[in-house]
XYZ file of C-alpha atoms in Angstrom:
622
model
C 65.394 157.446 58.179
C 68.149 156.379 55.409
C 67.103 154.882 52.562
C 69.934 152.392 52.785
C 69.137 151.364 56.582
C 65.554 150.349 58.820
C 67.382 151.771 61.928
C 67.585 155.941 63.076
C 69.778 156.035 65.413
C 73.232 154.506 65.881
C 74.999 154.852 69.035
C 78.592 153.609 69.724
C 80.374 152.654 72.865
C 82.333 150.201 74.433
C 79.553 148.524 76.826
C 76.349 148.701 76.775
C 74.496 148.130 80.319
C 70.901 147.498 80.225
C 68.446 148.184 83.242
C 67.616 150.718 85.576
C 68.172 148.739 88.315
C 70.868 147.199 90.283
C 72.124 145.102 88.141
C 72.372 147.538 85.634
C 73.468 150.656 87.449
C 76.238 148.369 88.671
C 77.551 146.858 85.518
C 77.634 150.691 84.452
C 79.696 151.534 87.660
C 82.329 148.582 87.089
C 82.807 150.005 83.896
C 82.972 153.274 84.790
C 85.812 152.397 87.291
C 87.519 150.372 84.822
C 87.990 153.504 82.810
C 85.939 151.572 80.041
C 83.092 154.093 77.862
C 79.849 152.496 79.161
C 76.265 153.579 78.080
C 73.910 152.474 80.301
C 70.384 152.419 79.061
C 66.346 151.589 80.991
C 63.082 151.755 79.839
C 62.275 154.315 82.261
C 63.874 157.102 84.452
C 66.552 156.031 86.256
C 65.639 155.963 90.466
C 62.040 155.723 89.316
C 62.248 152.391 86.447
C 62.143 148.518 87.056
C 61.085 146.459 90.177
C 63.590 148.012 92.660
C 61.743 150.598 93.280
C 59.072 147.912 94.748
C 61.554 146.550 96.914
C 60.328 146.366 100.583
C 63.532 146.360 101.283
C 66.328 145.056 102.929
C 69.996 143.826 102.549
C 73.047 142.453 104.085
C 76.388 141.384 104.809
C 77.796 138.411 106.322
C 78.736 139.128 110.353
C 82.563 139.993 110.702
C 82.715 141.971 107.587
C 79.651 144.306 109.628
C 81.378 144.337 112.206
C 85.028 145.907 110.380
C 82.427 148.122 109.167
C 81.748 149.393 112.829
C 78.707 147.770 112.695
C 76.903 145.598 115.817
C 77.507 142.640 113.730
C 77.381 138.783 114.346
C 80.664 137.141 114.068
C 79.452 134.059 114.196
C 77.458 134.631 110.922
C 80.457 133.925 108.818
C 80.634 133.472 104.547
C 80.015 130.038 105.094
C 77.048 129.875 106.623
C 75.642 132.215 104.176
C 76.767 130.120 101.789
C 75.401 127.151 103.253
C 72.409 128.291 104.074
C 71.437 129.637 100.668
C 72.237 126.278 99.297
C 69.956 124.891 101.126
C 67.303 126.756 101.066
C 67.446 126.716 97.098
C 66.527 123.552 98.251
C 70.261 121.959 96.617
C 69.476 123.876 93.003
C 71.959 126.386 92.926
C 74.743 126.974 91.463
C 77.327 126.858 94.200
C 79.916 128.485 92.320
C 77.387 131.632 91.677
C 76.597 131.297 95.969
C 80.468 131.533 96.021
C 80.367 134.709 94.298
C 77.351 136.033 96.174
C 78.618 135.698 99.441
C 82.277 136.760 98.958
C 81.423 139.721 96.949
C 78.871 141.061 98.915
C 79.816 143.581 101.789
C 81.560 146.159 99.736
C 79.513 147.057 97.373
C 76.590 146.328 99.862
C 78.258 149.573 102.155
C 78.942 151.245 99.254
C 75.236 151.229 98.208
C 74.139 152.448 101.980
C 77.283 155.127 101.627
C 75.451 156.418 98.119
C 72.412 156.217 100.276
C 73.057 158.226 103.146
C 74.448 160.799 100.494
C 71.004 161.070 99.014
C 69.714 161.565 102.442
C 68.066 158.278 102.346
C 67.703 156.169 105.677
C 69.105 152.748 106.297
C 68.288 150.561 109.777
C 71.110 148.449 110.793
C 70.195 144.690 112.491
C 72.126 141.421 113.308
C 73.696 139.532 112.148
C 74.874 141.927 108.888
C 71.563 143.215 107.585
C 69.848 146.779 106.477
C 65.927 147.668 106.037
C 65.185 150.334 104.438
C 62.298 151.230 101.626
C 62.322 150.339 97.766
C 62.797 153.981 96.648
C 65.501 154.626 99.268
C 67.402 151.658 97.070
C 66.210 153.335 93.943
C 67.828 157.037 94.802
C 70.997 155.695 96.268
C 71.939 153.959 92.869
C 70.998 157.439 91.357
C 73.434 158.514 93.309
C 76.067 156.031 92.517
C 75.184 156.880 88.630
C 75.982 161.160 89.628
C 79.290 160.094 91.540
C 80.198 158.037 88.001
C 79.639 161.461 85.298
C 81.352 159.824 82.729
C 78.411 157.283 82.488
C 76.015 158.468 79.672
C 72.824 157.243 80.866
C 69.741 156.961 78.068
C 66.244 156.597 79.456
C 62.788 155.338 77.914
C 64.455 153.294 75.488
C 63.446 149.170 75.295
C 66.661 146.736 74.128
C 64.649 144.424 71.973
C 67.847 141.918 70.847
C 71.213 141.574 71.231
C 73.251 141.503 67.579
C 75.947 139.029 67.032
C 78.941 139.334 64.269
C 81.241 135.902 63.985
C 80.231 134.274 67.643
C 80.673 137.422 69.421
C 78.173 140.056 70.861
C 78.745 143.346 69.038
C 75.885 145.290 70.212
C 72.070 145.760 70.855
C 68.722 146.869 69.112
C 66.184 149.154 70.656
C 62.825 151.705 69.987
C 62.871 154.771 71.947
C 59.488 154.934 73.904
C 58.702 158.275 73.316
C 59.923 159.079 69.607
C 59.430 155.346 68.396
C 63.233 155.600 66.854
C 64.725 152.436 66.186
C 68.441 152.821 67.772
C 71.327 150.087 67.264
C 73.738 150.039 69.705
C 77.427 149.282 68.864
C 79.483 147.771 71.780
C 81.853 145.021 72.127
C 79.902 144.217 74.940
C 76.641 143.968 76.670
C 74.848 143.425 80.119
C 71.471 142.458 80.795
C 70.192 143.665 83.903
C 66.291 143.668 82.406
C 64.874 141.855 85.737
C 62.193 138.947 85.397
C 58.655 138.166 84.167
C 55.227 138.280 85.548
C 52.564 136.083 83.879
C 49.880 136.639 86.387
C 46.569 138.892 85.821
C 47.471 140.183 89.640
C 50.177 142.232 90.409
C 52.284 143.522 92.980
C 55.335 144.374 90.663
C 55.927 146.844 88.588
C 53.627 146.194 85.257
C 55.764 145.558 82.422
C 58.007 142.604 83.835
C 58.098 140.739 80.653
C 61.295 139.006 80.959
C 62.903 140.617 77.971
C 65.813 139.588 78.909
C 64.951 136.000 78.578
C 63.219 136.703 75.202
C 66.370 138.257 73.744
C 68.682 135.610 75.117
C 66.444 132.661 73.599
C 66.288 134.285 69.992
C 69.902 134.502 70.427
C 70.315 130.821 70.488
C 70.689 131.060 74.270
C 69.271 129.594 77.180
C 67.391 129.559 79.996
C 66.633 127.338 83.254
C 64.755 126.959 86.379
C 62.101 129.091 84.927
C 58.993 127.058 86.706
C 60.444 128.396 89.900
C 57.935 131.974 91.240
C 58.327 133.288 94.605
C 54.901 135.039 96.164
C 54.291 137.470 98.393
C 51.866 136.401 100.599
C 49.699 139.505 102.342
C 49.057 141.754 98.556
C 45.554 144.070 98.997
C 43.166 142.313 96.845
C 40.717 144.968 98.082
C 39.798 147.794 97.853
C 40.852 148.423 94.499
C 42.387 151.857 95.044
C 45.119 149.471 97.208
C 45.160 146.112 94.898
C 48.547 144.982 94.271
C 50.179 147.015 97.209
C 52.510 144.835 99.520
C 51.629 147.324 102.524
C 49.545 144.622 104.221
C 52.879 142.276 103.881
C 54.913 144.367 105.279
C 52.252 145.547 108.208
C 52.017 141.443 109.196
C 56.070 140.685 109.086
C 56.767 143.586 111.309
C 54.977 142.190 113.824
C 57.952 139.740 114.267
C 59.785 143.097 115.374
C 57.646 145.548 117.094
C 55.796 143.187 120.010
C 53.174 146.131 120.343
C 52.041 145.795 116.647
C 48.640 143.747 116.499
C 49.175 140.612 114.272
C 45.894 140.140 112.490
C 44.688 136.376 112.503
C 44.624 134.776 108.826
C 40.951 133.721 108.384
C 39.160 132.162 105.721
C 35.201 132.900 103.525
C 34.406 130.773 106.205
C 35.633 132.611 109.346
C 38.281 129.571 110.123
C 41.222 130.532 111.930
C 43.918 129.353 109.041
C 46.512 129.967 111.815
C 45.108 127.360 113.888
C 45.174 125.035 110.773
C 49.114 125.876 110.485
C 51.540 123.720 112.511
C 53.164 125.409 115.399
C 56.439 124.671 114.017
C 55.513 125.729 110.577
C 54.360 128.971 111.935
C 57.860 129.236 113.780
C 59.486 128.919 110.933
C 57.182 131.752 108.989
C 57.117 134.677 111.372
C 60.115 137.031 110.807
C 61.802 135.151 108.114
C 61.795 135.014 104.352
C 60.521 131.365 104.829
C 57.403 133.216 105.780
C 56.692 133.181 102.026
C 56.595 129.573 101.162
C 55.165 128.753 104.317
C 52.256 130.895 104.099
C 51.993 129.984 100.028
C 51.794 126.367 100.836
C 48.990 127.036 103.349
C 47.206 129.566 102.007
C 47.309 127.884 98.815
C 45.594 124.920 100.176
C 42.677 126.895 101.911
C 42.186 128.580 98.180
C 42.594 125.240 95.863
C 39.805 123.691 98.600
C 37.250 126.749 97.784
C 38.072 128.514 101.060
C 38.928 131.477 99.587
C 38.076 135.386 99.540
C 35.510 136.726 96.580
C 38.872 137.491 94.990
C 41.194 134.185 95.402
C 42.767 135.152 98.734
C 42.417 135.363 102.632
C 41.646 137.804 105.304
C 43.766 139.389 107.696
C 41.530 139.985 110.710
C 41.545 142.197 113.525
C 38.702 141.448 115.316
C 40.235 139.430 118.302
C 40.955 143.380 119.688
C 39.649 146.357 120.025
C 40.181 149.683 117.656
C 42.061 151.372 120.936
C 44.692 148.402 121.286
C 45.320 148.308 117.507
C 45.959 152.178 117.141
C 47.864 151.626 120.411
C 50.218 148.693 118.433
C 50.726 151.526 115.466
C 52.046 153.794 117.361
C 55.741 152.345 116.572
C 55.294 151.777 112.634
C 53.212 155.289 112.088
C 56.312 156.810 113.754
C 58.170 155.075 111.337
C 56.461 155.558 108.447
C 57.453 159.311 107.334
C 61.286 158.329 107.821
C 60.519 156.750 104.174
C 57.080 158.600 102.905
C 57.157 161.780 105.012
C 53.885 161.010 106.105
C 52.387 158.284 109.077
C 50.086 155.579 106.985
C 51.775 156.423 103.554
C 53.517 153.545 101.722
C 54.941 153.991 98.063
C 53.106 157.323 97.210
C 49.579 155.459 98.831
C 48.094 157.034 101.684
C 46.469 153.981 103.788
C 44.935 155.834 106.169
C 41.545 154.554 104.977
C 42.483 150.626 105.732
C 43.331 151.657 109.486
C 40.066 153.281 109.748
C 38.273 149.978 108.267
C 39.436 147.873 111.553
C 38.302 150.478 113.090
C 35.054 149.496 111.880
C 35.320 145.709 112.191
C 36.271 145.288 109.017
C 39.197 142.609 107.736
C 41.822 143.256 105.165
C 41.146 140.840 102.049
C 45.029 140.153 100.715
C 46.265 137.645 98.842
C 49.711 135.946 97.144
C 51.248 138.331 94.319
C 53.994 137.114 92.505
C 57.214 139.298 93.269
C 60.350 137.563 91.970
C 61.223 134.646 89.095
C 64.075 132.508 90.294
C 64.549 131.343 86.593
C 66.045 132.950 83.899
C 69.165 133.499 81.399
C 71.728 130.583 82.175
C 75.298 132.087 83.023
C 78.120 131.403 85.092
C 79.958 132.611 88.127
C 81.000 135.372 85.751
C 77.612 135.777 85.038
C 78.786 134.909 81.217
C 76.956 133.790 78.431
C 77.980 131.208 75.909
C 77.824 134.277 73.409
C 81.468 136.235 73.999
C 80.516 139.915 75.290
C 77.376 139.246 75.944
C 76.152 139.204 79.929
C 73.168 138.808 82.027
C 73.413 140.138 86.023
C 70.435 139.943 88.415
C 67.002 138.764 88.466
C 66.837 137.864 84.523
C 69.697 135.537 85.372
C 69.534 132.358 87.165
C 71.767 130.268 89.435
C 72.082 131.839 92.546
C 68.975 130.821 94.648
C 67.724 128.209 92.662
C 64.066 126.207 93.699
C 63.557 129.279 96.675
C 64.616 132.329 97.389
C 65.210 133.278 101.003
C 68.128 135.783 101.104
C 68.332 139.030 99.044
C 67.597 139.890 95.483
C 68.942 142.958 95.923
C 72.762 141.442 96.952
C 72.560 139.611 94.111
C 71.669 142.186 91.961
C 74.394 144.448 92.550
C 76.945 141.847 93.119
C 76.130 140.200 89.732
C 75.890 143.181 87.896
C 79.133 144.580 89.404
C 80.503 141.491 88.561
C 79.785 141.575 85.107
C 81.029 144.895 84.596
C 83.873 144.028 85.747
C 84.590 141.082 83.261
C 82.427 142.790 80.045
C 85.764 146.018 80.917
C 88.208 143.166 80.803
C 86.714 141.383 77.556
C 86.928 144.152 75.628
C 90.244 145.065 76.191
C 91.343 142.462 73.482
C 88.092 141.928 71.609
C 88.201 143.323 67.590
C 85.681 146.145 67.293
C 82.290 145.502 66.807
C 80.993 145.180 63.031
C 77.241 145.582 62.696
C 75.633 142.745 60.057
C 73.103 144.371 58.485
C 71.343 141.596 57.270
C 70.394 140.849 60.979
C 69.675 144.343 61.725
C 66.726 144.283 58.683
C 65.505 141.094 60.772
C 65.500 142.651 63.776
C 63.649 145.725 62.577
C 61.345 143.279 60.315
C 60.089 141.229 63.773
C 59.643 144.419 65.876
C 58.003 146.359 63.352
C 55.514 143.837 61.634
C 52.577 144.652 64.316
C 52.479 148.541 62.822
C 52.739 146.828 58.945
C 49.676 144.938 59.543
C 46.560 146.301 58.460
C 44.465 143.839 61.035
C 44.863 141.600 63.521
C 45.182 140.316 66.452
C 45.550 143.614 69.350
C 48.837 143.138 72.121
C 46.451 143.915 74.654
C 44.691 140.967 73.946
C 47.167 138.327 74.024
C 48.712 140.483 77.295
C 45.071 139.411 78.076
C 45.067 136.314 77.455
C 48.840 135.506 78.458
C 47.731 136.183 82.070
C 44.589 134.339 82.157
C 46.699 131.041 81.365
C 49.466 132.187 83.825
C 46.477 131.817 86.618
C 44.827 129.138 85.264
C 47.851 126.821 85.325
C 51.135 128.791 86.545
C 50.173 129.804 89.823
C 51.390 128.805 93.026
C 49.430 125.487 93.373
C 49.652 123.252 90.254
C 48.549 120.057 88.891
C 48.597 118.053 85.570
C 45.053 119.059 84.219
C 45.745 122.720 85.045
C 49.039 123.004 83.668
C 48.127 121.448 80.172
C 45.684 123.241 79.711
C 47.492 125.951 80.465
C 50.431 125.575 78.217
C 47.566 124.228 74.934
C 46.658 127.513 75.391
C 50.081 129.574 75.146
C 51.480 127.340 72.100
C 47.951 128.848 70.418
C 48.573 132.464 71.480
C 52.339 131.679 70.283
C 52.158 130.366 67.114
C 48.388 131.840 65.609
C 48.222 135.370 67.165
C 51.589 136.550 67.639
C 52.083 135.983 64.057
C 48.904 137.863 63.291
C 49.441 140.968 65.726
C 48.512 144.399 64.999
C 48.274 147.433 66.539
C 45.717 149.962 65.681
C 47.987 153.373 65.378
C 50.807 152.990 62.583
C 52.668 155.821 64.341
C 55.619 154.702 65.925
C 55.449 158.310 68.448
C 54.637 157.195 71.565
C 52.683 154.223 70.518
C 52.152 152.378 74.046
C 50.308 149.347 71.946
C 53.472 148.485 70.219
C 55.753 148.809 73.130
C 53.031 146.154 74.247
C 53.154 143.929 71.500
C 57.345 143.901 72.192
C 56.788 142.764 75.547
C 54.024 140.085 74.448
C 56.537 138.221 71.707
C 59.114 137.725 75.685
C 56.128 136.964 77.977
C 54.780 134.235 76.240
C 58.144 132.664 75.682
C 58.785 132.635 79.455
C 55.357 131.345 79.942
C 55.603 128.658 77.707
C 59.519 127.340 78.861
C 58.087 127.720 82.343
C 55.014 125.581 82.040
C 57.030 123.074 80.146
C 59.553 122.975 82.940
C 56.802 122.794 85.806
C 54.911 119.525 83.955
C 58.531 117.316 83.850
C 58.800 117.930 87.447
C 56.677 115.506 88.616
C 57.686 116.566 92.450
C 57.015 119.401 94.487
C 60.352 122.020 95.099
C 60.941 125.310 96.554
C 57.758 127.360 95.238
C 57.104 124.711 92.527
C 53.619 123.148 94.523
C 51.808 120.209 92.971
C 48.842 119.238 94.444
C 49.068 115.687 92.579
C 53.016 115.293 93.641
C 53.642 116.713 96.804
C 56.854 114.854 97.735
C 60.682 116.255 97.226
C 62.036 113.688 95.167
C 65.970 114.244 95.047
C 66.424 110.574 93.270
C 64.324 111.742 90.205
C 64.297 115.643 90.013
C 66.952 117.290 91.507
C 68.159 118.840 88.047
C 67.687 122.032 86.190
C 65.413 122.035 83.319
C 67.405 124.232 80.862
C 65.000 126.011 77.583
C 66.311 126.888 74.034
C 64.597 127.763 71.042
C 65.435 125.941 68.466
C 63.775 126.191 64.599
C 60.829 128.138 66.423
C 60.230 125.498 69.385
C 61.132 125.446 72.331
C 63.999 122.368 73.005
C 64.178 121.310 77.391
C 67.461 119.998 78.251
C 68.166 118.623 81.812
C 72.051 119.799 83.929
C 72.862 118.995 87.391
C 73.099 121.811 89.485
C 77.254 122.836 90.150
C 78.795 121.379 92.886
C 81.833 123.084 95.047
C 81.301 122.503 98.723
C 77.570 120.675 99.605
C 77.381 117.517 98.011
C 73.616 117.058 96.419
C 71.523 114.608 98.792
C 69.671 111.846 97.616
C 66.224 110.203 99.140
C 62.681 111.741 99.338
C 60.537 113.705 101.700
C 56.997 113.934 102.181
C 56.654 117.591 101.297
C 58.288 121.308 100.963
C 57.533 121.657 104.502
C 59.635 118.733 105.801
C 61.970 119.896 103.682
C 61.805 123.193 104.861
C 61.923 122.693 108.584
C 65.049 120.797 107.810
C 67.002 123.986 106.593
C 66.047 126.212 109.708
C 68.803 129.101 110.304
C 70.999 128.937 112.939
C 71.223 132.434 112.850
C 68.531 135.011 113.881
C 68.008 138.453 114.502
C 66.287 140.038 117.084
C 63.176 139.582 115.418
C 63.216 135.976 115.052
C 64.334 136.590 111.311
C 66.629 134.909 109.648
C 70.446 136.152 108.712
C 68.466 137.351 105.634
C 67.040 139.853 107.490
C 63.840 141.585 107.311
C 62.048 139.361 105.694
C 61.103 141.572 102.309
């Protein structure tokens, strides 16, 4: 290292794309195809880093654009009632400009993702009304595949973008520590995209582990903001058990196919008691649930009650039971999905490198499946526009660390937005720059940078990253989770404002080294986490309602009169400042009035168009 300089590395280019992703992989693609020198940069390997690799996963289209695809298409399910189904199901938080973009955007670069696909000799199921299933990695290797058709893309793995730097107003580049050699790089560009994906503050996971919404962290020591952060969409149907399986989605996946393959045994949702939960469930409720992506707020609201009331599994969830049939009419019902199976993971009863041979055999033996709700997506995150701009000139944020497009609930596809967003802001990043001055690195702000990152290896003692990781999650359960109340909440966010302002100051990690230190990379993702803990919590306690997956046990009602704004975070002289904006308005005017709870609410926004499953336009319901 220079004597004159904290920093190793400098690397130059144009834009700098950030994620391994879709949102990231596409800004890099725009770029590319704008002729524009884009570096696009991920913590891990690309194909194999971030939380689309975890998809389950499907995408789509709207109808007519399938069909002059040569798909079997639905007509019928035209751009507009995409869009108008999306705003409602955010239940009226969207942004309806960013739906606009969404749904207009979509198709092309929706085929041209299945066209990278098939190259990679991945395999992609076609369904009405526009829609594709396929598996997580087959997402993961058809981006790869975009990157290979794109050469001039110089792609930099195992690298973490700690914070953006600014010169006059404008973006001029990035900071981050190379995993492996512990090099501190800056990154000179007259642009940059976030594509960094979204947080988890839960001690149980079914995402990838080191969601720490950086992407919100950099944006908010930036000056920047975020919104809607209270808002956490579960999975409901994660193994709790056994713990060779905890955190999988398989037995998800298993129960919403069910909705598709008539021979496939649904197992009955039972609770420590033996209760039939199912029987507790409405019969409209349940029609809403099974074989649509409403299946997860549904089954959240439900299950969450049977938990809250002490109904729940040794480990805080349900069962899925089989015992209503007999071992030969459940292997009979697999016959379909093990036949399945290897098109993805080469072999029947393998899911994501797993084999799950060994929960077959334990219905076999009269044995339930204990599963739970796993957090999989954050609604909230960095506030942009249509553009998916910043208030920061070159400076971008594209996918799930962004926020606008699904607002209070997510029902359609993460993955459309993610490569429609990032593609988006490739796009506008290659024509920003064609006028913007070239970057000029402050130094001054680099030595701060470097002085933040690198205090936990300075510090002879303290507080360990693994620790506060520790203690982060155990407040994200006791008061983040997916039912809330008052009590729970504060005590909840007392307890991140300590871990905020007494032990990140005071955190240390026990190796100096910066090779390969994984207890530093920690402590990086710690000094995010606890930010988007704390904004979120903060968020969730002003809205005194219940909306989307925001659940409170002590307001249960959708109040549009009161709440039906955006609570918007910024840190401002080390605090945390909540600001309130009304959600933009193009086409669906915002209603006014009250309901009784989500699932009035919910059986209000009911799709007019289904597949042959039962699912909605969404498709497959992962």
């Amino acid at each position: 290292m220079s004597e004159n300089r904290r920093y190793d590395r400098e690397i130059a280019t144009d834009i700098l794309a950030v994620g391994g992703g879709g949102a990231g992989v596409m800004g890099a693609v725009a770029a590319s195809e704008a002729s524009v020198d884009v570096v696009l940069v991920m913590k891990g390997a690309l194909g194999r880093s971030g939380n689309t690799i975890m998809a389950g996963g499907s995408f789509a289209m709207d109808g007519p654009s399938a069909v002059s695809y040569g798909y079997d298409g639905d007509p019928k399910f035209t751009k507009d009632e995409w869009f108008e189904e999306i705003v409602k199901q955010s239940f009226y938080l969207a942004d309806q400009k960013i739906v606009e973009t969404y749904v207009e955007r979509a198709a092309p670069l929706v085929k041209q993702v299945v066209d990278w696909g098939r190259k990679a000799k991945q395999y992609f199921h076609f369904f009405k009304p526009g829609g594709f299933f396929t598996a997580g990695k087959s997402i993961s290797l058809a981006l790869r595949q975009g990157v290979k058709e794109h050469p001039d893309i110089k792609v930099i793995e195992d690298v973490v973008i700690t914070d953006i730097l600014t010169k006059d107003g404008r973006c001029v580049g990035a900071v981050g520590v190379d995993v492996y050699s512990g090099e501190i790089i800056v990154f000179k560009s007259k642009a940059v995209i976030l594509g960094t994906g979204g947080f988890q503050p839960f001690s149980f996971k079914c995402t990838v582990s080191d969601m720490t919404g950086d992407g919100m962290g950099i944006v908010l020591r930036a000056g920047l903001s975020v919104a809607d952060m209270e808002f956490l969409l579960f999975v409901p149907g994660v193994c709790l058990s056994p713990s060779l399986h905890r955190g999988s989605i398989f037995p998800f996946l298993y129960n919403i196919l069910t909705a598709t393959f008539p021979d496939l045994v649904a197992p009955r949702m039972k609770n420590a008691k033996g209760e039939d939960i199912g029987q507790k469930i409405p019969p409209d409720h349940l029609a809403l649930a099974m074989g649509s992506e409403w299946m997860k707020l549904v089954f959240t609201y439900w299950w969450g009650k049977e938990i809250a009331a002490g109904n729940g599994s040794p480990n805080g969830g349900i069962y899925f039971s089989f015992d209503h049939v007999s071992g030969e009419e459940f292997i009979a019902g697999t016959k379909t999905l093990v036949s399945m199976m290897p098109i993805w993971y080469k072999t029947p009863w393998k899911f994501q490198g797993d084999d799950f041979s060994d929960m077959r055999d334990a219905v076999l033996a009269g044995e339930p499946w204990e599963v739970g709700l796993g957090h999989e997506y954050s609604n909230g995150g960095i506030l942009v526009n249509e553009k998916t701009e910043t208030k920061i000139p070159g400076f971008y944020a594209a996918g799930e660390c962004s926020t606008g497009c699904f607002g209070a609930h997510r029902v359609h596809d993460a993955l459309v937005e993610m490569l429609v967003q990032g593609y988006v802001a490739g796009e506008v990043a290659s024509a920003y720059i064609k006028d913007a001055p070239e970057p000029v690195i402050d130094m001054a702000q680099v030595e701060s940078h470097v002085e933040r990152i690198t205090a936990p290896l300075s510090r002879a003692k303290g507080v360990s990253p693994t620790e506060i990781q520790r203690l982060l999650e155990a407040a994200g359960d006791k008061g983040f989770g997916f039912v809330r109340n008052e009590d729970r909440m504060k005590a909840a966010l007392a307890d991140v404002e300590r871990i905020r302002t007494e032990m990140i100051p005071k955190m240390a990690v026990k190796s100096k080294t910066r090779a390969y230190n994984q207890e530093w990379i920690e402590s990086l993702g710690v000094e995010n986490l606890v930010l988007c803990i704390e904004s979120g919590l903060r968020a969730a306690l002003m809205r005194k309602e219940s909306r989307g997956t925001h659940i409170r046990e002590d307001y249960p009602e959708v109040d549009h009169d009161n709440f039906l704004v955006r609570y918007c975070h910024t840190l401002v002289d080390g605090k945390l400042k909540q600001t309130t904006i009304k959600p933009n308005v193009t086409r669906m005017p915002l209603p006014t009035g009250k309901m009784a709870n989500i699932m009035e609410y919910a059986l209000s926004c009911e799709p007019k168009f289904k597949n042959a499953a039962g699912s909605s336009s969404a498709g497959v319901p992962v």
